[in-house]
Amino acid sequence: MTEGFDPWDEIAIIGIGLQGASIAINARERGLAKRVVVGDISKTNRERALELGLCDYATADLADAVKNADCIFISVPLGAMASVGQEIGAALKSGSIVTDTGSTKQSVIKDLGSYIPSDVHFVPAHPIAGTEYSGPDAGFLTLFQDRWLIITPPPGTDNNALNRVRNFWEACGSMIEIMEPAHHDQVLAVTSHLPHLIAFAIVGTASDLEDHLMQEVVKFSASGFRDFTRIAASDPVMWRDVFLNNKDALLECSARLSEDLARLSRAIRWGEGEQIESLILRAREIRQALIEAKQV
Ligand code: NAP
């Protein structure tokens, strides 16, 4: 048992993919919950979760999954948050806590929050920790270790519930930041959503090349392209939902990027070496700042 965390008698994890499975492994290996129940629409993933020992019980009936849980972790794609809320709302135990791992926070508060009864605490959260893999086999113990976990409490959030969620994530090795939901969505648009959008676009551009060029791209991919393909291998459903649920902040970022790209292209066209060099220098400084903040 992790010292300092009073374990929950029962937790429910709705969606046993990369995030849900990593939560289950942490809960079990660190003794943060006495019993783990899984609710998931996928029969294959439920069966695999039981095989891997991630939970004591798994069901497709989400109301059944949450009915005795002290804390419920919702880790389904953003587009499924509202339907999950609708299925579990009436079954939630009075005094229990609902939290989530969704990558955008305003949309989750709108889609899920409206189904949470007033005697249940809602503490929206987002682990800034992921990989390009999905499903229960993708989960691992150290996913959240030394990673940020952002909590975006709506006004009036119960302090004890917020602290329980904070302490759970601290026990998983996370560092905690509290943020306004809108601010979270703006920050993540820059740090996560825009880089994914760029990676999907670049890999798409390459795949439209004529056959003989494409073969060379694969052969010589180590010169930069390869790093983009790792990000571009991410789950299509998850990223479709992230883009659609953070539309305003993402479109603002991509408009700025288009301007910056046009400025850089112009500098290349007109041979403005100094301008090109100063832009690359600024980018290097940002990389250095990440290294100093131990985020690399
Ligand atoms: P994942 O590996 O694809 O797992 C999601 C699980 O939820 C799958 O088992 C899926 O079944 C199931 N599911 C889908 N719709 C459902 C529904 N209506 N009811 C019950 N179960 C349902 O996803 P993930 O990567 O763990 O992501 C989960 C959440 O965390 C998302 O909101 C995502 O934005 C967020 N997040 C992801 C990352 C990352 O890097 N992956 C990082 C931070 C936050 P099927 O496979 O049959 O669809």
Short mmCIF file of C-alpha atoms and ligand atoms in Angstrom, two decimals:
data_model
loop_
_atom_site.label_atom_id
_atom_site.label_comp_id
_atom_site.label_asym_id
_atom_site.label_seq_id
_atom_site.Cartn_x
_atom_site.Cartn_y
_atom_site.Cartn_z
CA MET A 1 0.00 0.00 0.00
CA THR A 2 1.26 3.51 -0.82
CA GLU A 3 1.92 5.36 2.42
CA GLY A 4 -0.43 8.27 2.99
CA PHE A 5 -3.25 7.14 0.71
CA ASP A 6 -6.26 5.60 2.40
CA PRO A 7 -7.39 3.07 -0.25
CA TRP A 8 -10.86 3.18 -1.75
CA ASP A 9 -12.98 0.08 -1.08
CA GLU A 10 -13.99 -0.04 -4.74
CA ILE A 11 -13.20 1.91 -7.87
CA ALA A 12 -14.80 1.60 -11.31
CA ILE A 13 -12.88 2.25 -14.51
CA ILE A 14 -15.04 2.98 -17.54
CA GLY A 15 -12.92 2.37 -20.67
CA ILE A 16 -10.05 -0.09 -20.12
CA GLY A 17 -7.63 1.22 -22.76
CA LEU A 18 -4.18 2.76 -22.35
CA GLN A 19 -5.32 5.20 -19.64
CA GLY A 20 -7.82 2.95 -17.87
CA ALA A 21 -5.43 -0.03 -17.78
CA SER A 22 -2.59 2.14 -16.43
CA ILE A 23 -4.93 3.42 -13.68
CA ALA A 24 -5.92 -0.17 -12.85
CA ILE A 25 -2.28 -1.32 -12.66
CA ASN A 26 -1.43 1.61 -10.37
CA ALA A 27 -4.47 0.98 -8.18
CA ARG A 28 -3.59 -2.69 -7.81
CA GLU A 29 0.19 -2.56 -7.51
CA ARG A 30 0.24 0.45 -5.18
CA GLY A 31 -2.76 -0.73 -3.13
CA LEU A 32 -4.91 2.34 -3.87
CA ALA A 33 -8.20 0.38 -4.14
CA LYS A 34 -9.35 -2.89 -2.59
CA ARG A 35 -11.54 -3.86 -5.55
CA VAL A 36 -11.41 -2.76 -9.20
CA VAL A 37 -14.43 -3.03 -11.50
CA VAL A 38 -14.30 -2.35 -15.25
CA GLY A 39 -17.11 -1.15 -17.53
CA ASP A 40 -16.36 -1.27 -21.25
CA ILE A 41 -18.33 -1.78 -24.46
CA SER A 42 -15.60 -3.97 -25.94
CA LYS A 43 -15.96 -7.68 -25.09
CA THR A 44 -12.39 -8.32 -26.26
CA ASN A 45 -11.02 -5.59 -23.98
CA ARG A 46 -13.11 -6.76 -21.00
CA GLU A 47 -11.88 -10.33 -21.41
CA ARG A 48 -8.30 -9.16 -21.82
CA ALA A 49 -8.58 -6.97 -18.69
CA LEU A 50 -9.64 -10.03 -16.66
CA GLU A 51 -6.85 -12.16 -18.21
CA LEU A 52 -4.26 -9.50 -17.33
CA GLY A 53 -5.60 -9.31 -13.76
CA LEU A 54 -6.45 -5.62 -14.15
CA CYS A 55 -9.80 -6.00 -12.38
CA ASP A 56 -11.99 -8.23 -10.22
CA TYR A 57 -15.07 -7.91 -12.39
CA ALA A 58 -15.81 -6.57 -15.89
CA THR A 59 -19.16 -5.79 -17.45
CA ALA A 60 -20.74 -4.08 -20.47
CA ASP A 61 -23.46 -2.72 -18.16
CA LEU A 62 -21.96 0.61 -17.09
CA ALA A 63 -24.62 1.30 -14.43
CA ASP A 64 -23.79 -2.09 -12.86
CA ALA A 65 -20.06 -1.23 -13.01
CA VAL A 66 -20.40 2.04 -11.05
CA LYS A 67 -23.14 1.26 -8.55
CA ASN A 68 -20.86 0.38 -5.58
CA ALA A 69 -17.81 2.43 -6.56
CA ASP A 70 -16.35 5.14 -4.31
CA CYS A 71 -14.49 6.65 -7.25
CA ILE A 72 -15.24 6.30 -10.95
CA PHE A 73 -12.54 6.96 -13.58
CA ILE A 74 -13.98 7.67 -17.02
CA SER A 75 -11.35 6.95 -19.68
CA VAL A 76 -13.32 6.59 -22.91
CA PRO A 77 -12.84 8.68 -26.10
CA LEU A 78 -14.19 12.24 -25.77
CA GLY A 79 -17.06 11.52 -28.18
CA ALA A 80 -18.39 8.82 -25.80
CA MET A 81 -18.39 10.97 -22.61
CA ALA A 82 -22.03 12.10 -22.93
CA SER A 83 -23.41 8.61 -23.56
CA VAL A 84 -21.39 7.22 -20.64
CA GLY A 85 -22.74 10.03 -18.42
CA GLN A 86 -26.28 9.17 -19.48
CA GLU A 87 -25.77 5.47 -18.69
CA ILE A 88 -24.18 5.89 -15.26
CA GLY A 89 -25.80 9.08 -13.88
CA ALA A 90 -28.72 7.49 -12.01
CA ALA A 91 -26.63 4.54 -10.70
CA LEU A 92 -23.89 6.58 -8.99
CA LYS A 93 -23.59 6.12 -5.22
CA SER A 94 -24.27 9.19 -3.10
CA GLY A 95 -20.97 10.79 -1.98
CA SER A 96 -18.91 9.04 -4.67
CA ILE A 97 -16.42 10.86 -6.89
CA VAL A 98 -16.45 10.91 -10.70
CA THR A 99 -13.23 11.85 -12.42
CA ASP A 100 -11.89 11.34 -15.96
CA THR A 101 -8.80 11.39 -18.17
CA GLY A 102 -10.24 13.29 -21.16
CA SER A 103 -7.78 15.33 -23.24
CA THR A 104 -10.06 18.40 -23.45
CA LYS A 105 -11.77 19.76 -20.36
CA GLN A 106 -14.51 22.22 -21.38
CA SER A 107 -16.20 19.56 -23.52
CA VAL A 108 -16.01 16.89 -20.77
CA ILE A 109 -17.47 19.29 -18.19
CA LYS A 110 -20.33 20.03 -20.61
CA ASP A 111 -20.90 16.45 -21.86
CA LEU A 112 -20.35 14.45 -18.67
CA GLY A 113 -20.89 17.05 -15.94
CA SER A 114 -24.57 17.54 -16.76
CA TYR A 115 -25.33 13.88 -15.86
CA ILE A 116 -23.62 13.92 -12.45
CA PRO A 117 -26.24 14.14 -9.62
CA SER A 118 -25.79 16.89 -7.02
CA ASP A 119 -24.85 14.38 -4.25
CA VAL A 120 -21.92 13.05 -6.34
CA HIS A 121 -18.60 14.93 -6.66
CA PHE A 122 -17.21 15.68 -10.11
CA VAL A 123 -13.45 16.32 -10.38
CA PRO A 124 -12.36 16.55 -14.05
CA ALA A 125 -8.70 15.70 -14.67
CA HIS A 126 -6.20 15.10 -17.47
CA PRO A 127 -2.96 13.10 -17.18
CA ILE A 128 -0.37 14.66 -19.49
CA ALA A 129 0.95 11.21 -20.17
CA GLY A 130 0.37 9.01 -23.16
CA THR A 131 1.77 6.86 -25.92
CA GLU A 132 0.62 6.09 -29.46
CA TYR A 133 -0.77 2.70 -28.29
CA SER A 134 -4.35 1.83 -27.29
CA GLY A 135 -6.22 -0.93 -25.49
CA PRO A 136 -5.67 -2.81 -22.20
CA ASP A 137 -2.29 -4.28 -23.25
CA ALA A 138 -0.91 -0.75 -23.69
CA GLY A 139 -1.23 0.09 -19.96
CA PHE A 140 1.83 0.18 -17.70
CA LEU A 141 2.72 1.15 -14.13
CA THR A 142 5.04 4.09 -14.79
CA LEU A 143 2.88 5.91 -17.38
CA PHE A 144 2.08 8.71 -14.89
CA GLN A 145 5.44 8.75 -13.10
CA ASP A 146 6.93 12.31 -13.04
CA ARG A 147 4.22 13.50 -15.47
CA TRP A 148 1.84 16.38 -14.91
CA LEU A 149 -1.78 15.73 -13.99
CA ILE A 150 -4.03 18.74 -14.53
CA ILE A 151 -7.21 19.06 -12.47
CA THR A 152 -9.83 21.53 -13.76
CA PRO A 153 -12.42 21.78 -10.96
CA PRO A 154 -15.71 23.48 -11.85
CA PRO A 155 -16.80 26.24 -9.40
CA GLY A 156 -18.02 24.80 -6.08
CA THR A 157 -16.04 21.53 -6.32
CA ASP A 158 -15.85 19.81 -2.95
CA ASN A 159 -12.36 20.22 -1.45
CA ASN A 160 -12.22 16.76 0.12
CA ALA A 161 -13.10 15.11 -3.20
CA LEU A 162 -10.52 17.23 -5.01
CA ASN A 163 -7.87 16.25 -2.45
CA ARG A 164 -8.73 12.54 -2.75
CA VAL A 165 -8.24 12.72 -6.53
CA ARG A 166 -5.04 14.75 -6.09
CA ASN A 167 -3.67 12.24 -3.56
CA PHE A 168 -4.52 9.28 -5.80
CA TRP A 169 -2.55 10.78 -8.70
CA GLU A 170 0.32 11.79 -6.43
CA ALA A 171 0.47 8.16 -5.28
CA CYS A 172 0.81 7.22 -8.99
CA GLY A 173 3.86 9.51 -9.21
CA SER A 174 2.19 12.49 -10.90
CA MET A 175 2.82 16.19 -10.29
CA ILE A 176 -0.43 18.14 -9.88
CA GLU A 177 -1.52 21.47 -11.40
CA ILE A 178 -4.94 23.09 -10.92
CA MET A 179 -6.20 25.06 -13.93
CA GLU A 180 -9.26 26.78 -15.40
CA PRO A 181 -10.81 24.44 -18.00
CA ALA A 182 -10.62 27.05 -20.82
CA HIS A 183 -6.98 27.78 -20.02
CA HIS A 184 -6.21 24.04 -20.05
CA ASP A 185 -7.73 23.72 -23.53
CA GLN A 186 -5.65 26.65 -24.85
CA VAL A 187 -2.39 25.33 -23.41
CA LEU A 188 -2.98 21.79 -24.66
CA ALA A 189 -3.93 23.08 -28.11
CA VAL A 190 -0.34 24.36 -28.41
CA THR A 191 1.57 21.61 -26.62
CA SER A 192 -0.30 18.54 -27.84
CA HIS A 193 -3.14 19.07 -30.31
CA LEU A 194 -1.25 21.26 -32.83
CA PRO A 195 1.81 18.93 -32.95
CA HIS A 196 -0.50 15.98 -33.65
CA LEU A 197 -2.32 17.95 -36.35
CA ILE A 198 1.02 18.80 -37.98
CA ALA A 199 2.24 15.19 -37.78
CA PHE A 200 -0.93 13.82 -39.41
CA ALA A 201 -0.66 16.49 -42.14
CA ILE A 202 3.06 15.88 -42.88
CA VAL A 203 2.68 12.12 -43.04
CA GLY A 204 -0.40 12.64 -45.23
CA THR A 205 1.63 14.89 -47.58
CA ALA A 206 4.29 12.18 -47.91
CA SER A 207 1.77 9.43 -48.55
CA ASP A 208 0.37 11.43 -51.50
CA LEU A 209 3.78 11.34 -53.25
CA GLU A 210 4.34 9.25 -56.36
CA ASP A 211 5.34 5.62 -55.65
CA HIS A 212 9.07 5.92 -56.42
CA LEU A 213 9.45 8.98 -54.16
CA MET A 214 7.49 7.32 -51.36
CA GLN A 215 9.90 4.35 -51.37
CA GLU A 216 12.81 6.74 -50.82
CA VAL A 217 10.89 8.48 -48.02
CA VAL A 218 10.56 5.17 -46.17
CA LYS A 219 14.22 4.28 -46.83
CA PHE A 220 15.65 7.60 -45.63
CA SER A 221 13.03 8.35 -42.95
CA ALA A 222 15.65 8.75 -40.18
CA SER A 223 16.31 12.31 -41.32
CA GLY A 224 13.27 13.73 -39.46
CA PHE A 225 10.21 12.10 -41.01
CA ARG A 226 10.43 9.10 -38.67
CA ASP A 227 9.78 11.25 -35.56
CA PHE A 228 6.57 12.57 -37.08
CA THR A 229 5.35 9.06 -37.97
CA ARG A 230 5.49 8.03 -34.29
CA ILE A 231 3.03 10.77 -33.34
CA ALA A 232 0.98 10.14 -36.50
CA ALA A 233 0.51 6.49 -35.48
CA SER A 234 -1.85 7.63 -32.67
CA ASP A 235 -5.42 6.41 -32.34
CA PRO A 236 -7.71 7.89 -35.07
CA VAL A 237 -10.88 7.92 -32.93
CA MET A 238 -9.16 9.59 -29.99
CA TRP A 239 -7.61 12.31 -32.16
CA ARG A 240 -10.71 12.92 -34.26
CA ASP A 241 -12.53 13.58 -30.98
CA VAL A 242 -9.77 15.81 -29.56
CA PHE A 243 -9.76 18.00 -32.70
CA LEU A 244 -13.57 18.29 -32.77
CA ASN A 245 -13.79 19.02 -29.03
CA ASN A 246 -11.12 21.74 -28.94
CA LYS A 247 -12.06 23.38 -32.21
CA ASP A 248 -11.73 27.07 -31.28
CA ALA A 249 -8.35 26.90 -29.53
CA LEU A 250 -6.92 24.56 -32.18
CA LEU A 251 -8.10 26.68 -35.14
CA GLU A 252 -6.56 29.77 -33.49
CA CYS A 253 -3.21 27.93 -33.17
CA SER A 254 -3.28 26.55 -36.70
CA ALA A 255 -4.04 30.04 -38.09
CA ARG A 256 -0.95 31.38 -36.29
CA LEU A 257 1.10 28.46 -37.57
CA SER A 258 -0.01 29.18 -41.15
CA GLU A 259 1.18 32.80 -40.77
CA ASP A 260 4.53 31.65 -39.34
CA LEU A 261 4.96 29.10 -42.14
CA ALA A 262 4.21 31.79 -44.74
CA ARG A 263 6.79 34.10 -43.08
CA LEU A 264 9.42 31.35 -43.10
CA SER A 265 8.67 30.36 -46.71
CA ARG A 266 8.99 34.00 -47.72
CA ALA A 267 12.37 34.29 -45.95
CA ILE A 268 13.58 31.18 -47.82
CA ARG A 269 12.30 32.52 -51.16
CA TRP A 270 14.07 35.88 -50.71
CA GLY A 271 17.27 34.42 -49.25
CA GLU A 272 16.83 36.14 -45.86
CA GLY A 273 19.38 33.98 -44.01
CA GLU A 274 19.44 36.06 -40.83
CA GLN A 275 15.69 35.72 -40.34
CA ILE A 276 15.83 31.96 -40.87
CA GLU A 277 18.72 31.60 -38.44
CA SER A 278 17.04 33.67 -35.72
CA LEU A 279 13.88 31.55 -35.95
CA ILE A 280 15.88 28.33 -35.58
CA LEU A 281 17.78 29.85 -32.63
CA ARG A 282 14.49 30.67 -30.86
CA ALA A 283 13.32 27.09 -31.41
CA ARG A 284 16.57 25.73 -29.93
CA GLU A 285 16.09 27.91 -26.84
CA ILE A 286 12.65 26.40 -26.29
CA ARG A 287 14.13 22.88 -26.52
CA GLN A 288 16.75 23.90 -23.93
CA ALA A 289 13.99 25.20 -21.62
CA LEU A 290 12.21 21.81 -21.87
CA ILE A 291 15.43 19.99 -20.96
CA GLU A 292 15.92 22.29 -17.95
CA ALA A 293 12.28 21.67 -16.87
CA LYS A 294 13.04 17.89 -17.07
CA GLN A 295 10.25 17.39 -19.65
CA VAL A 296 12.54 15.59 -22.15
P1 NAP B 1 -8.24 3.63 -25.65
O1 NAP B 1 -6.94 2.93 -25.39
O2 NAP B 1 -8.77 3.66 -27.06
O3 NAP B 1 -9.36 2.96 -24.71
C1 NAP B 1 -10.69 3.40 -24.64
C2 NAP B 1 -11.56 2.25 -24.17
O4 NAP B 1 -12.90 2.73 -24.00
C3 NAP B 1 -11.64 1.09 -25.18
O5 NAP B 1 -11.67 -0.16 -24.52
C4 NAP B 1 -12.98 1.38 -25.87
O6 NAP B 1 -13.56 0.25 -26.51
C5 NAP B 1 -13.80 1.85 -24.69
N1 NAP B 1 -15.02 2.58 -25.04
C6 NAP B 1 -15.25 3.35 -26.14
N2 NAP B 1 -16.50 3.87 -26.09
C7 NAP B 1 -17.07 3.40 -24.94
C8 NAP B 1 -18.37 3.55 -24.34
N3 NAP B 1 -19.31 4.32 -24.90
N4 NAP B 1 -18.59 2.92 -23.16
C9 NAP B 1 -17.64 2.14 -22.57
N5 NAP B 1 -16.42 1.95 -23.11
C10 NAP B 1 -16.12 2.58 -24.27
O7 NAP B 1 -8.21 5.14 -25.14
P2 NAP B 1 -7.11 5.90 -24.22
O8 NAP B 1 -5.93 6.21 -25.06
O9 NAP B 1 -6.96 5.18 -22.94
O10 NAP B 1 -7.87 7.29 -23.99
C11 NAP B 1 -8.95 7.40 -23.06
C12 NAP B 1 -9.21 8.86 -22.75
O11 NAP B 1 -8.01 9.43 -22.21
C13 NAP B 1 -9.60 9.72 -23.95
O12 NAP B 1 -10.60 10.63 -23.55
C14 NAP B 1 -8.32 10.47 -24.31
O13 NAP B 1 -8.61 11.75 -24.83
C15 NAP B 1 -7.62 10.58 -22.95
N6 NAP B 1 -6.14 10.62 -22.99
C16 NAP B 1 -5.45 9.83 -23.85
C17 NAP B 1 -4.06 9.90 -23.90
C18 NAP B 1 -3.25 9.05 -24.85
O14 NAP B 1 -2.09 9.34 -25.14
N7 NAP B 1 -3.81 7.98 -25.38
C19 NAP B 1 -3.38 10.80 -23.04
C20 NAP B 1 -4.12 11.55 -22.12
C21 NAP B 1 -5.51 11.48 -22.12
P3 NAP B 1 -13.27 0.09 -28.12
O15 NAP B 1 -11.81 -0.22 -28.24
O16 NAP B 1 -14.17 -1.02 -28.55
O17 NAP B 1 -13.63 1.42 -28.75
#
